[in-house]
Amino acid sequence: MGFKKSFVGLLAGVSLFAAACGNGETATTEEDASLYEDRETILLGSLFAQSGAYSAYGLPQAYALQLAVEEINEAGGIDGKQLEIVEYDYSSDETEAASLATRLATEDEVSIIIGPDTSGSSLAALQQASQYAIPLLSPSASLDSFTVDSSGEVIDTAWRIAYPDSYQGEALAQFASEQFGATKAAILGDNSSDYAQGLTQTFQDAF
């Protein structure tokens, strides 16, 4: 319930920002603003793994988005407009995530993309969304580099809810040290997972 409430609040705020930006434009002129004002609804792209290896992550988040949109619409929507979801299953394939992000931005003309669910698929989708200046909000992308480019500059189209790997790894190390007085630790990690590799490295650096 707590996650859903925070998801509703953040979704409302980001949706309002996205709506003000219109479709792929910055709302700095009357012409740009009209892109949003002329629409009867605010289109949200839903891009989660609802099948395949990542569906255990994607399905709950897709359902949470549906619930959040229902609650926001029942409360009057955003700026008097109802939210509408354009939903796709990227089938746990990063190439498909990138392709569908392009489709959401160009064919469906959504104001924002919600998802994907893993860091790798989120990065793939973000590269496409950023080309069309479409904000992308991932509930669970934790890779530190998701929100910054190679020069360390913040990517203004990249949004997330999850804490980055560096924060999580350091918190785990601090907990092990302060709460258990641990001076040695064994790390069991999944080398096939970007998330596990990120936490392993940050825990090791901080411990």
Coordinates of C-alpha atoms in Angstrom, one line a residue:
M1 CA 0.0 0.0 0.0
G2 CA 2.8 2.4 0.9
F3 CA 4.5 1.8 -2.5
K4 CA 1.2 2.3 -4.3
K5 CA 0.6 5.6 -2.5
S6 CA 4.1 6.9 -3.3
F7 CA 3.7 5.7 -6.9
V8 CA 0.4 7.6 -7.2
G9 CA 1.9 10.8 -5.8
L10 CA 5.0 10.7 -8.0
L11 CA 3.0 9.7 -11.0
A12 CA 0.7 12.7 -10.5
G13 CA 3.7 15.1 -10.2
V14 CA 5.6 13.7 -13.2
S15 CA 2.4 13.4 -15.3
L16 CA 1.7 17.1 -14.7
F17 CA 5.3 18.0 -15.7
A18 CA 5.0 15.8 -18.8
A19 CA 1.7 17.3 -19.7
A20 CA 3.0 20.8 -19.5
C21 CA 5.8 19.8 -21.8
G22 CA 3.4 18.6 -24.5
N23 CA 4.6 15.9 -26.9
G24 CA 8.4 16.0 -27.4
E25 CA 8.5 19.7 -26.8
T26 CA 9.3 22.1 -24.0
A27 CA 6.3 24.2 -23.2
T28 CA 8.0 27.6 -23.5
T29 CA 5.8 29.1 -26.1
E30 CA 2.0 29.3 -26.7
E31 CA 2.4 27.0 -29.7
D32 CA 4.2 24.4 -27.5
A33 CA 1.6 24.7 -24.7
S34 CA -1.2 24.1 -27.2
L35 CA 0.1 20.6 -27.9
Y36 CA -1.1 19.7 -24.4
E37 CA -4.1 21.9 -24.2
D38 CA -5.7 20.5 -27.4
R39 CA -5.7 17.0 -26.0
E40 CA -8.7 15.6 -24.2
T41 CA -6.6 13.1 -22.2
I42 CA -3.0 12.8 -21.1
L43 CA -1.5 9.7 -22.7
L44 CA 0.9 7.6 -20.6
G45 CA 3.0 4.8 -22.1
S46 CA 3.2 1.7 -20.0
L47 CA 6.2 -0.4 -20.9
F48 CA 6.8 -3.4 -18.6
A49 CA 7.8 -7.1 -19.0
Q50 CA 4.5 -8.8 -18.6
S51 CA 5.9 -12.1 -20.0
G52 CA 9.3 -13.7 -20.0
A53 CA 12.1 -13.7 -17.4
Y54 CA 11.4 -10.3 -16.0
S55 CA 7.7 -10.7 -15.7
A56 CA 7.9 -11.1 -11.9
Y57 CA 9.1 -7.5 -11.8
G58 CA 7.0 -6.1 -14.7
L59 CA 3.5 -7.5 -13.9
P60 CA 3.2 -6.0 -10.4
Q61 CA 4.4 -2.6 -11.7
A62 CA 2.0 -2.7 -14.7
Y63 CA -0.9 -3.4 -12.3
A64 CA 0.3 -0.7 -9.9
L65 CA 0.2 1.8 -12.7
Q66 CA -3.3 0.8 -13.7
L67 CA -4.4 1.3 -10.0
A68 CA -2.7 4.6 -9.8
V69 CA -4.3 5.9 -12.9
E70 CA -7.7 4.8 -11.7
E71 CA -7.3 6.6 -8.4
I72 CA -6.0 9.8 -10.1
N73 CA -8.8 9.8 -12.6
E74 CA -11.5 9.2 -9.9
A75 CA -10.0 12.2 -8.0
G76 CA -10.5 14.5 -11.1
G77 CA -7.4 13.7 -13.1
I78 CA -4.4 16.0 -13.7
D79 CA -5.3 19.7 -14.3
G80 CA -8.8 18.6 -15.1
K81 CA -7.7 16.0 -17.7
Q82 CA -8.1 12.2 -17.4
L83 CA -5.1 9.9 -17.8
E84 CA -5.1 7.2 -20.5
I85 CA -2.7 4.3 -20.6
V86 CA -1.1 3.0 -23.8
E87 CA 0.2 -0.4 -22.7
Y88 CA 2.9 -2.7 -24.2
D89 CA 4.6 -5.9 -23.0
Y90 CA 8.3 -5.8 -24.1
S91 CA 8.5 -9.5 -23.3
S92 CA 11.8 -9.2 -21.2
D93 CA 13.7 -8.3 -24.3
E94 CA 15.9 -5.1 -24.2
T95 CA 15.8 -4.7 -28.0
E96 CA 12.0 -4.9 -27.9
A97 CA 11.9 -2.4 -25.1
A98 CA 13.9 0.1 -27.2
S99 CA 11.6 -0.5 -30.2
L100 CA 8.4 -0.1 -28.2
A101 CA 9.7 3.1 -26.6
T102 CA 10.2 4.5 -30.1
R103 CA 6.7 3.4 -31.0
L104 CA 5.2 5.1 -27.9
A105 CA 7.1 8.3 -28.7
T106 CA 6.4 8.5 -32.4
E107 CA 3.2 6.6 -33.3
D108 CA 1.3 6.8 -30.0
E109 CA 2.6 10.2 -29.1
V110 CA 2.5 9.7 -25.4
S111 CA 3.5 12.4 -23.0
I112 CA 5.6 10.2 -20.8
I113 CA 6.7 6.5 -20.7
I114 CA 6.3 4.6 -17.4
G115 CA 8.8 1.7 -17.2
P116 CA 10.6 -0.5 -17.9
D117 CA 11.4 -2.5 -14.9
T118 CA 15.1 -3.5 -15.1
S119 CA 18.1 -1.2 -15.4
G120 CA 19.2 -2.7 -18.8
S121 CA 15.8 -2.4 -20.4
S122 CA 15.3 1.0 -19.0
L123 CA 18.6 2.3 -20.4
A124 CA 17.6 0.8 -23.8
A125 CA 14.2 2.5 -23.8
L126 CA 15.6 5.8 -22.4
Q127 CA 18.0 6.1 -25.4
Q128 CA 15.0 6.1 -27.7
A129 CA 12.7 8.2 -25.6
S130 CA 15.4 10.9 -25.1
Q131 CA 15.7 11.3 -28.9
Y132 CA 12.1 12.6 -28.9
A133 CA 12.4 14.5 -25.6
I134 CA 9.9 12.1 -23.9
P135 CA 10.3 11.7 -20.1
L136 CA 10.8 8.2 -19.0
L137 CA 10.0 7.1 -15.4
S138 CA 11.3 3.7 -14.3
P139 CA 10.0 2.5 -10.9
S140 CA 12.9 0.2 -10.4
A141 CA 15.9 1.1 -12.5
S142 CA 18.7 1.3 -10.0
L143 CA 21.9 1.6 -12.1
D144 CA 23.7 4.8 -11.1
S145 CA 24.3 5.8 -14.7
F146 CA 20.6 5.6 -15.6
T147 CA 20.1 9.3 -14.7
V148 CA 23.5 10.7 -15.7
D149 CA 25.5 10.6 -19.0
S150 CA 29.1 9.6 -19.4
S151 CA 30.3 13.1 -18.5
G152 CA 28.3 13.1 -15.3
E153 CA 25.6 15.5 -16.5
V154 CA 22.0 14.8 -15.4
I155 CA 19.7 13.4 -18.1
D156 CA 16.6 15.5 -17.8
T157 CA 14.4 12.9 -19.4
A158 CA 15.4 10.1 -17.0
W159 CA 13.3 9.6 -13.8
R160 CA 13.2 6.8 -11.3
I161 CA 11.7 5.8 -8.0
A162 CA 14.2 3.2 -6.8
Y163 CA 17.3 4.1 -4.9
P164 CA 20.5 3.8 -7.0
D165 CA 22.8 0.8 -6.5
S166 CA 25.4 3.0 -4.8
Y167 CA 23.0 4.0 -2.1
Q168 CA 21.7 0.5 -1.6
G169 CA 25.1 -1.1 -1.5
E170 CA 26.4 1.4 1.0
A171 CA 23.3 1.0 3.2
L172 CA 23.8 -2.7 3.3
A173 CA 27.4 -2.4 4.2
Q174 CA 26.6 0.1 7.0
F175 CA 23.9 -2.2 8.4
A176 CA 26.2 -5.2 8.4
S177 CA 28.9 -3.2 10.2
E178 CA 26.9 -1.2 12.7
Q179 CA 24.0 -3.6 13.5
F180 CA 25.9 -6.9 13.4
G181 CA 29.5 -5.7 14.1
A182 CA 30.6 -7.7 11.1
T183 CA 34.2 -7.4 10.1
K184 CA 34.1 -10.0 7.3
A185 CA 31.4 -10.7 4.7
A186 CA 30.8 -13.3 2.1
I187 CA 29.0 -12.1 -1.1
L188 CA 26.7 -14.4 -3.0
G189 CA 25.9 -12.6 -6.3
D190 CA 24.2 -13.4 -9.6
N191 CA 26.8 -12.6 -12.4
S192 CA 24.0 -12.6 -15.0
S193 CA 22.2 -9.7 -13.3
D194 CA 23.2 -6.1 -13.7
Y195 CA 21.5 -5.3 -10.4
A196 CA 23.3 -8.0 -8.5
Q197 CA 26.7 -6.9 -10.0
G198 CA 26.0 -3.3 -9.1
L199 CA 25.1 -4.1 -5.5
T200 CA 28.1 -6.5 -5.2
Q201 CA 30.5 -3.8 -6.2
T202 CA 29.1 -1.0 -4.2
F203 CA 28.8 -3.2 -1.1
Q204 CA 32.4 -4.3 -1.5
D205 CA 33.6 -0.7 -1.9
A206 CA 31.7 0.5 1.2
F207 CA 32.2 -2.4 3.6

